[in-house]
XYZ file of C-alpha atoms in Angstrom:
578
model
C 7.113 18.106 25.537
C 10.568 19.515 26.275
C 11.678 19.840 29.891
C 13.001 23.143 31.266
C 14.881 22.433 34.467
C 17.409 25.230 34.746
C 17.239 28.952 33.948
C 18.426 29.812 30.467
C 17.500 30.528 26.887
C 16.124 27.599 24.861
C 15.966 27.598 21.060
C 13.622 25.091 19.450
C 12.639 24.311 15.866
C 9.196 23.328 14.685
C 7.415 22.901 11.347
C 4.488 25.208 10.727
C 4.140 25.224 6.938
C 3.537 22.503 4.427
C 6.276 20.154 3.346
C 7.597 20.640 -0.217
C 6.136 17.901 -2.417
C 8.380 16.495 -5.140
C 6.971 14.982 -8.334
C 7.541 11.254 -8.800
C 9.387 9.838 -11.797
C 7.263 8.719 -14.748
C 9.933 7.715 -17.268
C 11.351 4.553 -15.665
C 10.500 1.454 -17.701
C 10.278 -2.244 -16.913
C 10.914 -5.100 -19.348
C 10.354 -8.855 -19.098
C 11.758 -11.429 -21.511
C 14.323 -14.017 -22.520
C 18.025 -13.236 -22.248
C 21.329 -15.092 -22.484
C 22.089 -14.707 -18.802
C 20.822 -12.981 -15.669
C 18.857 -13.908 -12.566
C 15.443 -15.472 -13.135
C 14.316 -14.922 -9.551
C 14.594 -11.960 -7.217
C 14.509 -8.238 -7.947
C 14.654 -6.750 -11.458
C 18.034 -5.209 -12.293
C 18.470 -1.488 -12.966
C 19.836 -0.785 -16.467
C 21.039 2.673 -17.506
C 22.444 1.882 -20.962
C 22.459 -0.895 -23.526
C 26.066 -1.602 -22.526
C 24.734 -2.267 -19.018
C 22.207 -4.692 -20.470
C 24.870 -6.593 -22.408
C 27.047 -6.848 -19.318
C 24.257 -8.225 -17.123
C 22.017 -10.051 -19.592
C 24.136 -10.819 -22.653
C 23.549 -9.976 -26.290
C 20.968 -10.712 -28.991
C 19.338 -14.135 -29.225
C 19.193 -16.265 -32.352
C 15.988 -16.264 -34.389
C 16.416 -19.943 -35.283
C 16.695 -20.917 -31.643
C 14.192 -18.622 -29.915
C 11.929 -17.220 -32.655
C 9.315 -14.791 -31.342
C 10.699 -14.920 -27.793
C 14.048 -13.269 -28.639
C 13.081 -9.581 -28.688
C 14.051 -8.388 -25.189
C 17.556 -7.251 -26.208
C 16.230 -5.389 -29.261
C 13.494 -3.711 -27.211
C 15.936 -2.482 -24.555
C 18.349 -1.238 -27.233
C 15.621 0.742 -29.007
C 14.285 2.015 -25.684
C 17.598 3.807 -25.179
C 17.832 4.837 -28.849
C 14.460 6.564 -28.524
C 15.393 8.592 -25.462
C 14.903 6.241 -22.531
C 17.272 6.814 -19.636
C 16.722 3.949 -17.191
C 14.797 0.713 -16.981
C 14.506 -2.419 -14.878
C 14.800 -5.835 -16.519
C 13.578 -9.242 -15.360
C 14.802 -12.312 -17.182
C 12.664 -15.318 -18.067
C 14.229 -18.690 -18.957
C 12.756 -21.945 -20.315
C 12.105 -24.582 -17.625
C 14.718 -26.903 -19.187
C 17.521 -24.295 -19.090
C 20.489 -25.519 -17.025
C 23.376 -23.867 -15.229
C 26.907 -24.846 -16.188
C 28.808 -26.720 -13.490
C 32.127 -28.407 -12.782
C 30.246 -31.562 -11.789
C 28.420 -33.341 -14.590
C 24.803 -34.315 -14.023
C 24.487 -37.753 -12.473
C 28.213 -37.865 -11.697
C 29.230 -39.692 -8.537
C 32.608 -37.954 -8.382
C 33.814 -36.538 -5.128
C 34.552 -32.953 -6.115
C 35.266 -30.897 -3.006
C 34.195 -27.625 -4.656
C 30.843 -27.522 -6.400
C 30.951 -24.555 -8.787
C 27.954 -23.515 -10.874
C 27.227 -20.526 -13.077
C 25.257 -17.838 -11.282
C 22.202 -18.480 -13.450
C 21.077 -20.853 -16.229
C 22.311 -20.635 -19.796
C 24.950 -21.859 -22.225
C 26.950 -18.736 -21.365
C 28.253 -20.572 -18.291
C 30.184 -23.044 -20.465
C 32.673 -20.242 -21.169
C 33.510 -19.678 -17.503
C 37.056 -20.519 -16.419
C 38.315 -20.651 -12.821
C 42.000 -20.540 -11.904
C 43.249 -21.415 -8.394
C 46.681 -20.265 -7.152
C 48.242 -21.267 -3.798
C 48.762 -18.324 -1.432
C 49.109 -17.498 2.244
C 47.457 -14.819 4.359
C 49.820 -15.043 7.355
C 53.445 -16.016 7.970
C 55.516 -16.088 11.147
C 58.632 -17.599 12.735
C 58.811 -19.878 15.757
C 60.593 -18.434 18.811
C 60.205 -21.322 21.238
C 58.893 -24.891 21.565
C 56.406 -25.390 24.420
C 54.658 -28.508 25.729
C 51.852 -30.328 23.930
C 52.675 -29.458 20.312
C 52.477 -25.763 21.229
C 54.826 -23.163 19.817
C 55.503 -19.569 20.778
C 55.640 -17.487 17.612
C 56.466 -13.946 16.651
C 52.862 -13.147 15.685
C 49.806 -15.442 15.721
C 47.521 -12.962 13.942
C 45.866 -14.554 10.910
C 46.154 -18.130 12.233
C 42.726 -19.676 12.959
C 41.798 -22.973 14.526
C 41.334 -25.491 11.726
C 43.720 -23.766 9.286
C 46.132 -25.931 7.317
C 49.662 -24.555 7.730
C 53.003 -25.327 6.138
C 56.370 -25.297 7.845
C 59.203 -24.452 5.493
C 62.789 -24.902 6.692
C 64.486 -24.078 3.399
C 64.817 -27.732 2.339
C 61.417 -29.313 2.784
C 57.769 -28.449 3.376
C 55.689 -30.111 6.102
C 51.923 -29.569 6.418
C 50.053 -29.427 9.701
C 46.780 -28.177 11.147
C 46.165 -25.476 13.755
C 44.317 -26.632 16.874
C 44.292 -23.237 18.582
C 45.999 -19.867 18.212
C 46.056 -17.174 20.880
C 48.470 -14.696 22.466
C 51.278 -15.581 20.054
C 51.013 -19.260 20.918
C 49.961 -21.778 18.268
C 49.018 -25.366 19.010
C 49.355 -27.786 16.096
C 47.780 -31.181 15.534
C 51.130 -32.915 15.049
C 54.532 -32.096 16.487
C 57.110 -30.567 14.154
C 60.308 -32.592 13.866
C 63.834 -31.240 14.101
C 65.006 -27.785 15.029
C 62.152 -25.424 14.185
C 63.210 -22.369 16.170
C 64.417 -19.374 14.148
C 64.991 -16.035 15.881
C 66.959 -14.397 13.085
C 65.980 -10.990 11.772
C 65.592 -12.551 8.317
C 64.202 -16.013 9.137
C 64.821 -19.095 7.002
C 62.248 -21.235 8.797
C 58.657 -20.061 8.253
C 55.284 -21.226 9.539
C 52.625 -20.099 7.010
C 48.910 -20.592 6.505
C 47.762 -22.352 3.319
C 45.095 -20.522 1.373
C 44.543 -19.856 -2.302
C 43.439 -17.152 -4.714
C 40.503 -17.682 -7.063
C 40.338 -15.959 -10.451
C 37.003 -16.234 -12.280
C 36.962 -15.377 -15.983
C 34.033 -14.949 -18.345
C 34.668 -13.098 -21.608
C 35.955 -9.654 -20.706
C 34.814 -10.017 -17.101
C 37.231 -11.086 -14.399
C 36.847 -11.474 -10.643
C 39.607 -12.114 -8.143
C 39.136 -13.336 -4.587
C 42.353 -13.423 -2.605
C 43.454 -15.715 0.209
C 40.315 -17.825 0.605
C 40.217 -20.910 2.805
C 38.498 -24.279 3.127
C 38.365 -23.788 6.912
C 34.692 -23.277 7.756
C 35.506 -21.400 10.969
C 37.778 -18.880 9.247
C 36.440 -15.439 8.259
C 37.850 -15.983 4.751
C 35.936 -19.258 4.236
C 35.316 -19.741 0.534
C 31.504 -19.902 0.829
C 31.429 -16.502 2.533
C 33.905 -14.786 0.207
C 32.539 -16.144 -3.094
C 29.004 -15.054 -2.185
C 30.034 -11.683 -3.667
C 30.689 -13.196 -7.100
C 28.430 -12.073 -9.933
C 29.516 -14.971 -12.168
C 29.535 -18.193 -10.124
C 28.100 -19.871 -7.043
C 30.583 -21.921 -5.019
C 29.886 -24.383 -2.233
C 32.093 -26.837 -0.355
C 30.884 -30.440 -0.383
C 31.590 -31.401 3.235
C 30.909 -35.086 2.493
C 33.857 -35.124 0.098
C 36.217 -33.217 2.364
C 38.496 -35.466 4.439
C 38.823 -33.633 7.740
C 41.680 -35.891 8.875
C 43.982 -35.358 5.912
C 46.453 -32.494 6.098
C 47.016 -31.225 2.563
C 47.099 -27.727 1.096
C 43.611 -26.685 -0.103
C 44.474 -26.473 -3.808
C 45.770 -30.048 -3.670
C 42.577 -31.133 -1.921
C 40.462 -29.458 -4.619
C 42.534 -30.981 -7.418
C 41.897 -34.457 -6.074
C 45.348 -35.044 -4.616
C 47.366 -33.605 -7.488
C 50.302 -31.549 -6.233
C 49.894 -27.967 -7.466
C 52.834 -25.588 -7.522
C 51.606 -22.618 -9.562
C 47.943 -22.901 -10.588
C 45.023 -25.264 -11.137
C 42.278 -24.632 -13.681
C 38.598 -25.596 -13.574
C 36.176 -25.260 -16.485
C 32.392 -25.458 -16.378
C 30.164 -27.392 -18.742
C 26.612 -28.621 -19.127
C 25.001 -25.164 -19.332
C 21.967 -24.966 -21.599
C 19.681 -22.152 -22.786
C 16.773 -24.568 -22.941
C 14.296 -24.607 -25.790
C 11.658 -22.077 -26.727
C 9.150 -24.904 -27.126
C 9.205 -25.426 -23.366
C 8.106 -21.862 -22.623
C 4.559 -21.149 -21.513
C 2.544 -18.240 -20.141
C 3.322 -19.481 -16.622
C 7.028 -18.722 -17.095
C 6.265 -15.077 -17.927
C 3.554 -14.704 -15.301
C 6.030 -15.985 -12.714
C 5.654 -17.279 -9.183
C 5.218 -15.404 -5.930
C 7.402 -17.226 -3.400
C 7.738 -14.225 -1.119
C 9.895 -11.089 -1.068
C 13.115 -11.469 -3.024
C 12.019 -14.820 -4.478
C 9.462 -13.734 -7.047
C 9.887 -14.339 -10.768
C 8.453 -13.087 -14.059
C 5.833 -10.359 -13.834
C 5.468 -11.023 -10.112
C 9.034 -9.775 -9.529
C 7.878 -6.211 -10.237
C 5.624 -6.259 -7.164
C 8.723 -5.391 -5.127
C 9.658 -2.512 -7.457
C 8.151 0.944 -6.885
C 10.174 2.811 -9.541
C 8.710 1.443 -12.761
C 5.883 3.461 -14.337
C 5.786 1.843 -17.817
C 6.084 -1.917 -18.340
C 6.233 -4.231 -21.370
C 6.929 -7.835 -22.373
C 8.343 -7.203 -25.884
C 7.028 -9.519 -28.560
C 4.957 -11.611 -26.149
C 1.442 -11.488 -27.565
C -0.045 -14.467 -25.722
C -3.295 -13.067 -24.245
C -2.663 -14.985 -21.011
C 0.589 -13.110 -20.444
C -0.762 -9.740 -21.570
C -3.853 -10.036 -19.376
C -1.644 -10.870 -16.390
C 0.523 -7.853 -17.164
C -2.526 -5.579 -17.352
C -3.957 -7.040 -14.138
C -0.608 -6.376 -12.444
C -0.761 -2.708 -13.513
C -4.352 -2.367 -12.313
C -3.430 -3.852 -8.940
C -0.414 -1.646 -8.250
C -2.068 1.402 -9.933
C 1.290 3.083 -10.488
C 2.216 1.920 -14.000
C 0.794 1.371 -17.456
C 1.380 -1.616 -19.752
C 2.440 -1.189 -23.381
C 1.160 -4.138 -25.419
C 2.146 -5.570 -28.794
C -0.203 -7.113 -31.344
C 0.852 -10.373 -33.085
C 2.830 -9.580 -36.217
C 0.710 -11.878 -38.388
C -2.468 -9.987 -37.480
C -2.401 -7.305 -40.160
C -6.015 -7.159 -41.335
C -8.208 -4.704 -39.487
C -10.621 -7.439 -38.386
C -7.782 -9.566 -36.976
C -6.284 -6.598 -35.128
C -9.647 -5.809 -33.564
C -10.084 -9.443 -32.523
C -6.929 -9.178 -30.430
C -7.793 -5.675 -29.189
C -11.235 -6.725 -27.969
C -9.699 -9.029 -25.350
C -8.750 -6.017 -23.206
C -10.603 -3.243 -21.420
C -8.335 -1.229 -19.140
C -7.099 2.322 -18.806
C -3.795 0.876 -17.552
C -2.894 -0.548 -20.974
C -2.103 0.881 -24.412
C -1.713 -1.118 -27.620
C 0.557 -0.308 -30.580
C 0.894 -1.708 -34.111
C 2.498 -2.561 -36.585
C 5.940 -4.034 -36.024
C 9.036 -1.993 -36.892
C 11.787 -2.736 -39.402
C 15.254 -2.261 -37.897
C 18.804 -3.428 -38.566
C 19.847 -6.589 -36.740
C 23.536 -6.473 -35.685
C 23.460 -10.254 -35.092
C 22.368 -11.393 -38.566
C 23.565 -8.234 -40.392
C 20.196 -7.679 -42.060
C 16.903 -5.889 -41.510
C 14.359 -7.629 -39.310
C 10.989 -6.749 -37.772
C 10.727 -6.166 -34.037
C 7.701 -5.432 -31.811
C 7.056 -1.710 -31.279
C 6.710 -1.768 -27.479
C 10.396 -1.133 -26.681
C 10.613 1.864 -29.028
C 7.257 3.241 -27.855
C 8.290 3.030 -24.205
C 11.398 5.007 -25.175
C 9.147 7.618 -26.808
C 7.104 7.783 -23.572
C 10.286 8.448 -21.607
C 11.578 11.023 -24.098
C 8.273 12.895 -24.168
C 8.138 12.945 -20.351
C 11.596 14.439 -20.109
C 11.219 17.045 -22.863
C 7.572 18.079 -22.461
C 6.110 16.444 -19.379
C 3.841 13.514 -18.579
C 0.766 15.586 -19.506
C 1.872 15.695 -23.163
C 0.371 12.846 -25.196
C 3.262 10.603 -26.337
C 2.156 10.807 -29.959
C 3.187 12.644 -33.135
C 6.710 11.690 -32.062
C 9.346 10.271 -34.414
C 10.492 6.711 -33.724
C 14.263 6.671 -34.010
C 16.335 3.803 -35.410
C 13.490 2.499 -37.585
C 13.781 2.154 -41.356
C 10.314 0.867 -42.176
C 7.072 -0.723 -41.045
C 5.735 -4.230 -41.428
C 2.394 -2.841 -42.662
C 1.516 0.565 -44.084
C -1.940 1.443 -42.759
C -3.882 4.270 -44.388
C -6.255 6.852 -42.939
C -9.346 4.811 -43.679
C -8.028 1.848 -41.740
C -7.002 4.080 -38.864
C -10.501 5.560 -38.832
C -11.652 2.118 -37.733
C -8.795 1.205 -35.381
C -8.211 4.497 -33.569
C -11.648 4.791 -31.894
C -11.200 1.219 -30.663
C -7.971 2.102 -28.887
C -5.379 0.692 -31.316
C -2.528 3.186 -31.680
C -1.003 2.933 -35.134
C 2.528 3.804 -36.146
C 2.546 5.408 -39.567
C 4.918 6.811 -42.166
C 4.413 10.360 -43.397
C 6.259 11.773 -46.391
C 9.076 14.010 -45.237
C 8.185 13.475 -41.562
C 9.565 10.018 -40.886
C 7.902 7.213 -38.935
C 5.714 8.496 -36.104
C 3.506 7.275 -33.297
C 0.061 8.353 -34.473
C -2.206 7.484 -31.572
C -2.480 8.083 -27.823
C -5.381 5.997 -26.600
C -5.700 3.429 -23.852
C -7.546 0.130 -24.097
C -10.405 1.469 -21.951
C -14.072 1.679 -22.894
C -14.494 4.478 -20.327
C -14.251 7.728 -22.286
C -12.929 9.588 -19.212
C -9.767 7.500 -19.442
C -9.388 7.057 -23.188
C -6.127 9.046 -23.456
C -2.768 7.649 -22.366
C -1.517 10.997 -21.088
C -4.579 11.478 -18.838
C -4.097 8.097 -17.183
C -0.345 8.696 -16.793
C -0.920 12.225 -15.426
C -3.173 10.810 -12.709
C -0.594 8.125 -11.919
C 1.976 10.922 -11.576
C -0.286 12.985 -9.292
C -1.325 10.039 -7.140
C 2.214 8.710 -6.661
C 3.647 12.179 -5.996
C 1.023 12.986 -3.367
C 1.323 9.541 -1.771
C 5.127 9.669 -1.572
C 5.233 13.311 -0.474
C 2.751 13.126 2.374
C 4.152 10.271 4.453
C 4.996 12.845 7.113
C 1.255 13.226 7.806
C 0.858 9.702 9.213
C 0.396 9.684 13.015
C 0.306 13.489 13.259
C -2.506 14.947 15.423
C -5.613 14.940 13.211
C -6.722 18.531 13.834
C -7.297 21.826 12.011
C -3.603 22.703 12.101
C -2.678 19.477 10.262
C -5.483 19.963 7.736
C -4.194 23.431 6.926
C -0.644 22.130 6.446
C -1.803 19.322 4.166
C -3.892 21.785 2.165
C -0.902 24.116 1.706
C 1.354 21.231 0.695
C -0.959 19.906 -2.012
C -2.012 23.380 -3.176
C 1.611 24.385 -3.788
C 2.270 21.158 -5.705
C -0.830 21.360 -7.917
C -0.178 25.034 -8.618
C 3.226 24.083 -9.941
C 1.684 21.306 -12.056
C -0.851 23.813 -13.460
C 1.913 26.287 -14.322
C 3.713 23.500 -16.189
C 0.678 23.213 -18.444
C -0.669 19.898 -17.195
C -4.040 21.234 -15.975
C -6.805 23.227 -17.652
C -7.940 26.675 -16.588
C -6.684 30.240 -16.572
C -6.151 30.180 -12.804
C -5.413 27.568 -10.151
C -9.011 27.743 -8.915
C -10.192 26.621 -12.358
C -7.538 23.899 -12.593
C -8.123 22.081 -9.291
C -9.820 22.099 -5.912
C -8.833 20.672 -2.521
C -11.378 19.875 0.186
C -10.201 18.796 3.622
C -11.650 19.145 7.091
C -15.171 18.874 8.462
C -16.652 18.885 4.956
C -14.896 15.605 4.086
C -14.674 13.879 7.478
C -17.178 12.866 10.094
C -16.373 12.474 13.758
C -16.378 8.726 13.182
C -13.618 9.155 10.571
C -11.547 11.202 12.994
C -12.130 8.740 15.848
C -10.931 5.913 13.600
C -7.759 7.738 12.555
C -8.851 8.691 9.040
C -7.812 11.944 7.364
C -9.776 12.365 4.125
C -8.744 14.888 1.517
C -10.781 15.218 -1.695
C -8.852 16.560 -4.684
C -10.306 17.387 -8.075
C -8.169 18.242 -11.101
C -8.964 19.221 -14.689
C -6.389 17.456 -16.895
C -5.496 18.793 -20.318
C -6.672 16.602 -23.206
C -4.736 16.207 -26.449
C -5.904 17.985 -29.597
C -6.517 14.688 -31.355
C -8.707 16.145 -34.085
C -7.571 19.479 -35.483
C -10.376 21.010 -37.555
C -10.068 24.122 -39.691
C -13.419 25.217 -41.077
C -12.840 27.298 -44.206
C -15.409 29.123 -46.260
C -15.299 31.465 -49.194
C -15.402 35.144 -48.292
C -17.639 37.215 -50.518
C -17.846 40.993 -50.946
C -21.344 41.035 -49.444
C -19.831 39.701 -46.208
């Protein structure tokens, strides 16, 4: 409580009403799959365009090399073509994929710098590193003191352990700094001859020896200026190159002769005198082989925050509301993906059916593996143009469908069933199913994509893989995800507030205002808010034991809108007698 110690007027602010509750995003997608490059461990990367994807993860993969595992790039491309705006991507790589390096495997060479590509893949073989000698600090010597110590014009930038060069206009002598403070520099060895130069434009210079690193990969280039091999310097190469998005660099201390006094580029080059530049190329990078992939690579490992891989990497992500592993139809992977969605309860999985399963019985065999309201299944595969092979190919529908989800959310709202929507960028279907076949598949929860004359190729189903009829529609499940996440994220302010009638009233007002807005947007049934939802909070939902144990219980009931899946017009013949 505020203290009032002296006479005066005090103005104080306090909250009496409910906090505005903002709806959570429902159109952010997540994708898992093989790519040319990209991290295989850590957090999924945010992608806002296909150009972003190509910059971070590379381009299309070869069918001959990766077969059915190559569809991530196509799925992300068609996600954006179909109206998606942002997604997170997690790369998977075969266990035998290798990172390119400047040190060959099994080599006993004494390379001072160990440079590897940031992540596995043959892409790293195209990386080129150029080193150029440079200096971060130069000064002139004003006086010679005792014990190899020199008074200089300015000792800023000189660190203990730095290699320095003394240039007198005719020759260059290298030395090492022992200490530098208050414009006095102590060197390891004494400088010979007359080293003092007090001229306004000096001819004799004491300079540090550093180097610039230029890293090139395709159109990407990174430059790191004035880096050092001195571990105690703030510009030590390990610290500076940690910012690189292309390479990892480490100094091999065992191969670094601490007694020798040579400029760093000469040390890195193995003793070769370098005047202008020294180039390093990487090799040995490999994409691995598709035959080495297994469900375990997609399922991933949970090694703790920031070290998860595969599907497990999305545990740390709270933005994704739709997730897919394009083209991966292994039931072990799909079941793990569905289990992940059921555990986090904030996203839904979009599943593909194997392309070779075209008969109704075969499709149902695959469908019957699943029973979850957090999964939706789509078929058949889509015919699109492949920019890599310059021909039409068939890709799994999940990437395009997730884009349709996102587009429908943005144009109509999450309550609108993402069906009867045109799939963009598609020229045909792998299989043309008819109404009779859909009569069998639709009630089982298989959402078909069909061609209609004059209406293009459309998503013609909106069912989940659940046997519970309350949750059979995709939009109902996604609406509840939206409501639950919005209420959870928007009511954090309630935690640790006094659990009394005043708080209950504020919570009630907060949720009532939010659900009223949702009802006005057309997401809830009823001609009035009272018909669309109810909110119970207070003594009717909590016992004294709940209150004593710090529990605030609010019961909310909503009436979601259901899609008009079957439109029936009953027509009869009107007679005069009627």
